[in-house]
């Protein structure tokens, strides 16, 4: 049995008040809070063994190497990778996607498919390659309710070289049927890159079960430190990829004329890494495993259902995505026709210390296509409470009274 | 439109805080976008509106609704108020520079640049005279005969008339500036002693006689009377010592003072000065324009400058 109060004690921000009121943090899709354990692990690195990993052979260096390896193993085990060698540390999901985009042998005419709800990090790289290399980039449109249109996809995937899709949308929280999409892609000879930035903090991901080729995610959305990310890749694919960032610690040796690259994952991790961050990410993963995804999913659904039900009673408010909260992870994205939702977000902050995100959530393309100004997004996590959800609803009701 | 108000408010607050400086910069960017006919898409106006309405809603839903509904209208209202107050601030600054008072020439209302009203302080003559309405509008040299008063630099195109009292602190304050002005601008200069307090009445006759008997040497004597301890100039005996120190014939001067023609002439001078409707000393006329109270030197000088500043 998970103790909600005990969990909240692990997150220092909940000890603080702003203007005499507690903070209601509903912006975890952008940045999750960090438990003390993660912060302490990072501090421990800086205090006790602040050395280079994988290079120095002194005791501090050995300790750093050991801790980084442990983090890599933890993450590999967390997503059920075959080997820790399939885990590449990056800065974030964006860098992970860019690594694939720039390392995969994509040529003029090669087709890359994405969904219509991609974050700019999984849209712009393909647009750039389209103009630089002449690859073809096509967008699979969603169904009317915002869910993935499998039939449309089946038609479009033929001849595709890569399917690069967002697993759970940061816009509306919908999760695509990844396993089926991957199976269809493979049947059509396409590789699949899954943007798991919003899914991995909230649900179990098993890369072997999914049979996904590449998986990209960020540490900062899953209790980990900022500036940490991961690219998982099947080892045989990683071996074939050419790193787009090279230099220190990516080569076995070099002469003035040549060099020999190391094997994955080292060949993709050029330069000194964010060891404290990586170690913190490892601890974050362990924390998530301790809490467990069953609890996370049930807790988020309970809160999402309450908020969605209450928002649905307010006529002015429209929720983006499927009506069923169970299909929207921990996200409730809503808007009021003709209104700039930035004002609502600022009002919630100023009246009740409620921190939500507003804007286009780096999915400008979706809003542009639909003529919606922007949306306000509540993104929940397991450390949020029903009391906070009630404060939010009370505040939003007050706001809708005056607008 | 909130951007304009925000720029003004945050610019002032930005003097003390870096956070507000950044907001002022944002507001400026927003204004720049508006004046270049581009949308202010920085979200600044929504943020400001959200901040104000968000805080207000906890206090009064009704007030929050009103502000939210009429935010643009209220913003315009504040702009008008800002413009009007800006206009008055600039006008106040302009007046202060030119006249030594934010409220205009010889106006003694509150002025932020001169909170104690130092530039308008006078020795009130109404206590002794009390016959004329105290109004700067009435103070004028029209029809006033100044021919019998000590005069120098005759023939200059500009004329400075100082009506002051030897024992008045404010005349003493203005006196060096007037001398400097006359020296620098080589103006025609007329000095008239007006005894604001009766105990220096006799000095009018002393001054009249010194000028009558010794002409140009009067000016050094006059300068001295404005620097010497004012308690001492109440005493005729001490004046005699001064006259002697200036190598004047004391007997001759005293004979002149006691001459009924002198008394008549000084009475005539006082009657002429009263015609100016002056109500306090010092009163300075520069080319006929009256300045009541000791103004900063720049005020006197700007009247004689070709342009305001030079």
XYZ file of C-alpha atoms in Angstrom, chain B:
310
model
C -2.531 48.836 -24.283
C -1.450 47.598 -20.896
C 2.055 47.471 -22.377
C 2.370 51.257 -22.286
C 1.311 51.462 -18.663
C 3.506 48.476 -17.821
C 6.477 50.112 -19.503
C 6.081 53.255 -17.416
C 5.457 51.400 -14.149
C 8.120 48.715 -14.639
C 10.676 51.242 -15.891
C 10.368 53.129 -12.643
C 10.373 49.916 -10.574
C 13.226 48.619 -12.722
C 15.491 51.283 -11.252
C 15.453 49.213 -8.071
C 14.837 45.645 -9.295
C 16.222 43.535 -12.118
C 13.004 41.485 -12.382
C 11.021 44.580 -13.194
C 13.695 45.680 -15.647
C 13.093 42.500 -17.633
C 9.342 43.137 -17.563
C 9.904 46.702 -18.755
C 11.949 45.317 -21.626
C 9.123 42.935 -22.508
C 6.636 45.786 -22.392
C 8.845 47.841 -24.690
C 9.077 44.951 -27.106
C 5.293 44.689 -27.050
C 4.892 48.401 -27.787
C 7.461 48.200 -30.552
C 5.473 45.402 -32.142
C 2.279 47.406 -31.915
C 3.753 50.556 -33.452
C 5.245 48.512 -36.262
C 1.786 47.051 -36.915
C 2.739 43.560 -35.775
C 0.752 41.582 -33.222
C 2.055 41.633 -29.685
C 2.381 37.846 -29.552
C 4.767 37.705 -26.623
C 1.851 36.976 -24.292
C 2.861 39.931 -22.172
C -0.554 41.583 -22.143
C -2.316 38.332 -21.238
C 0.211 37.750 -18.484
C -0.343 41.189 -17.023
C -4.099 40.808 -17.246
C -3.901 37.352 -15.680
C -1.714 38.605 -12.841
C -4.000 41.504 -12.006
C -7.299 39.668 -12.361
C -5.905 36.524 -10.677
C -4.976 38.460 -7.543
C -8.135 40.493 -7.568
C -10.438 37.483 -7.833
C -9.460 36.330 -4.335
C -10.559 39.662 -2.929
C -13.657 40.360 -4.988
C -15.131 38.317 -7.805
C -17.203 41.321 -8.851
C -14.190 43.599 -9.128
C -12.258 40.878 -10.969
C -15.114 40.468 -13.437
C -15.237 44.227 -14.011
C -11.482 44.515 -14.546
C -11.444 41.475 -16.798
C -14.327 42.766 -18.895
C -13.131 46.345 -19.190
C -9.416 45.694 -19.075
C -8.715 47.356 -22.414
C -10.907 50.315 -21.499
C -9.202 50.648 -18.116
C -5.829 50.392 -19.801
C -6.757 53.273 -22.060
C -7.950 55.202 -19.020
C -4.597 54.672 -17.351
C -2.836 55.717 -20.528
C -4.762 58.973 -20.586
C -3.964 59.529 -16.908
C -0.321 58.702 -17.571
C -0.195 61.061 -20.536
C -1.872 63.856 -18.607
C 0.369 63.379 -15.585
C 3.341 63.072 -17.945
C 2.360 66.354 -19.565
C 2.080 68.067 -16.195
C 5.367 66.559 -15.065
C 7.131 67.881 -18.153
C 5.393 71.214 -17.799
C 6.390 71.274 -14.122
C 9.997 70.525 -15.023
C 9.941 73.169 -17.721
C 8.451 75.719 -15.352
C 10.917 74.816 -12.652
C 13.804 75.317 -15.026
C 12.534 78.605 -16.370
C 10.824 80.102 -13.338
C 12.124 78.164 -10.329
C 8.644 76.843 -9.595
C 6.767 73.853 -11.087
C 3.585 75.890 -11.118
C 4.814 78.780 -13.190
C 6.321 82.152 -12.625
C 5.933 83.390 -9.034
C 3.458 80.606 -8.218
C 4.003 79.260 -4.753
C 2.052 75.946 -4.836
C 3.797 72.663 -4.020
C 6.663 71.768 -6.309
C 8.369 68.375 -6.038
C 11.645 69.845 -7.267
C 11.525 72.616 -4.664
C 9.453 71.071 -1.865
C 10.252 73.799 0.642
C 9.395 76.553 -1.843
C 12.806 78.178 -1.405
C 12.581 79.840 -4.805
C 9.419 81.704 -3.919
C 10.131 82.844 -0.392
C 9.801 86.558 0.151
C 9.777 88.993 2.960
C 6.161 89.978 3.011
C 5.661 93.719 2.923
C 1.945 93.560 3.570
C 2.507 93.617 7.313
C 3.713 97.137 7.042
C 1.930 98.330 3.955
C -1.096 96.092 3.600
C -2.737 98.148 0.921
C -2.430 96.111 -2.249
C -3.879 92.796 -3.301
C -1.186 90.108 -3.219
C -1.122 88.954 -6.768
C 1.769 88.393 -9.112
C -0.447 89.481 -11.990
C -0.546 93.032 -10.666
C 3.211 93.383 -10.244
C 4.402 95.605 -13.051
C 6.677 98.508 -13.871
C 4.047 100.222 -15.951
C 3.923 103.925 -15.158
C 6.664 103.615 -12.566
C 9.338 106.320 -12.603
C 12.696 104.750 -11.758
C 14.851 107.641 -12.923
C 15.939 108.670 -9.437
C 17.235 105.221 -8.402
C 20.864 104.173 -8.651
C 21.507 103.011 -12.197
C 24.453 101.582 -14.109
C 25.273 100.333 -17.591
C 22.867 102.846 -19.052
C 22.165 102.248 -22.706
C 22.160 98.404 -22.591
C 19.378 96.681 -24.439
C 18.371 94.649 -21.372
C 17.274 96.090 -18.074
C 17.342 94.468 -14.656
C 15.578 96.123 -11.756
C 16.134 94.770 -8.267
C 13.742 95.926 -5.605
C 15.082 94.628 -2.364
C 15.571 95.264 1.280
C 18.987 95.338 2.962
C 17.874 93.297 5.912
C 15.690 90.807 4.020
C 17.242 87.305 3.918
C 15.699 86.501 0.559
C 16.981 89.669 -1.082
C 20.376 88.825 0.372
C 20.052 85.392 -1.240
C 19.150 86.790 -4.663
C 21.559 89.720 -4.577
C 24.799 87.904 -5.610
C 22.982 86.264 -8.546
C 21.674 89.607 -9.763
C 25.152 91.121 -9.537
C 26.542 88.166 -11.475
C 23.827 88.544 -14.098
C 24.482 92.248 -14.527
C 28.217 91.603 -14.705
C 27.956 88.753 -17.245
C 25.194 90.161 -19.421
C 26.179 93.818 -19.028
C 22.594 94.869 -18.543
C 21.217 98.181 -17.536
C 20.806 97.804 -13.774
C 18.589 99.732 -11.403
C 18.621 99.119 -7.694
C 15.747 100.198 -5.492
C 15.762 99.790 -1.737
C 12.337 98.972 -0.386
C 12.339 98.630 3.379
C 10.180 95.613 4.016
C 10.564 96.200 7.696
C 10.421 99.715 9.018
C 13.667 99.570 10.954
C 15.700 100.020 7.771
C 13.685 102.953 6.400
C 16.565 105.298 7.028
C 18.808 103.223 4.762
C 16.769 104.392 1.759
C 17.875 107.915 2.509
C 21.477 106.812 3.145
C 21.544 105.021 -0.202
C 19.945 107.946 -1.977
C 22.517 110.361 -0.611
C 25.549 108.138 -1.246
C 24.465 107.723 -4.858
C 23.693 111.424 -5.195
C 27.015 112.519 -3.733
C 29.370 109.784 -4.945
C 27.690 108.253 -8.015
C 29.457 105.003 -9.084
C 31.076 104.546 -5.680
C 27.582 103.792 -4.381
C 27.716 100.239 -5.787
C 30.539 98.998 -3.597
C 28.803 100.480 -0.561
C 25.552 98.815 -1.623
C 27.282 95.445 -2.024
C 28.683 95.786 1.454
C 25.303 96.510 3.021
C 24.054 93.197 1.654
C 26.923 91.252 3.180
C 27.338 92.876 6.552
C 25.610 91.425 9.624
C 22.040 92.633 9.266
C 21.640 93.305 13.005
C 24.284 95.990 12.734
C 22.673 97.888 9.875
C 19.698 98.674 12.084
C 21.978 101.097 13.931
C 22.578 104.509 12.307
C 25.841 104.870 14.262
C 27.216 101.767 12.712
C 26.222 103.041 9.263
C 28.277 106.104 9.953
C 31.272 103.878 10.651
C 30.694 102.114 7.367
C 30.401 105.413 5.514
C 33.662 106.468 7.080
C 35.317 103.195 6.132
C 34.256 103.785 2.554
C 35.961 107.153 2.789
C 32.706 109.030 2.378
C 32.222 112.371 4.050
C 29.921 111.323 6.850
C 28.858 114.850 7.658
C 28.033 115.574 4.078
C 25.944 112.434 3.818
C 24.136 113.178 7.059
C 23.408 116.720 5.906
C 21.985 115.259 2.733
C 19.883 112.807 4.711
C 18.484 115.609 6.869
C 17.731 117.751 3.847
C 13.921 118.001 3.377
C 14.477 117.586 -0.388
C 15.978 114.158 0.280
C 13.045 113.137 2.408
C 10.747 114.287 -0.338
C 12.762 112.467 -2.991
C 12.806 109.191 -1.020
C 9.086 109.471 -0.351
C 8.637 109.897 -4.068
C 10.770 106.807 -4.694
C 8.711 104.731 -2.262
C 5.495 105.954 -3.835
C 6.821 104.894 -7.234
C 7.769 101.471 -5.902
C 4.306 101.026 -4.454
C 2.936 101.636 -7.903
C 4.557 98.346 -8.944
C 2.069 96.551 -6.629
C 4.948 94.548 -5.219
C 4.057 92.376 -2.253
C 7.418 91.157 -1.102
C 11.129 91.442 -1.505
C 13.063 90.638 -3.491
C 11.160 91.519 -6.628
C 13.254 91.492 -9.742
C 12.168 92.869 -13.090
C 14.041 91.640 -16.104
C 12.989 93.525 -19.190
C 9.741 94.255 -17.402
C 8.968 90.647 -16.357
C 8.572 90.296 -12.614
C 10.272 87.572 -10.565
C 9.133 87.529 -6.954
C 11.426 85.705 -4.538
C 15.005 84.528 -4.911
C 15.106 82.456 -8.090
C 18.000 80.229 -9.111
C 20.543 82.028 -11.286
C 19.523 79.999 -14.376
C 16.021 81.482 -14.154
C 17.319 85.049 -14.433
C 19.806 84.093 -17.068
C 17.342 82.199 -19.278
C 15.299 85.405 -19.713
C 18.292 87.135 -21.210
C 19.530 84.152 -23.232
C 18.849 84.289 -26.934
C 17.523 80.782 -26.683
C 16.341 79.270 -23.425
C 19.525 77.362 -22.586
C 22.189 79.597 -24.133
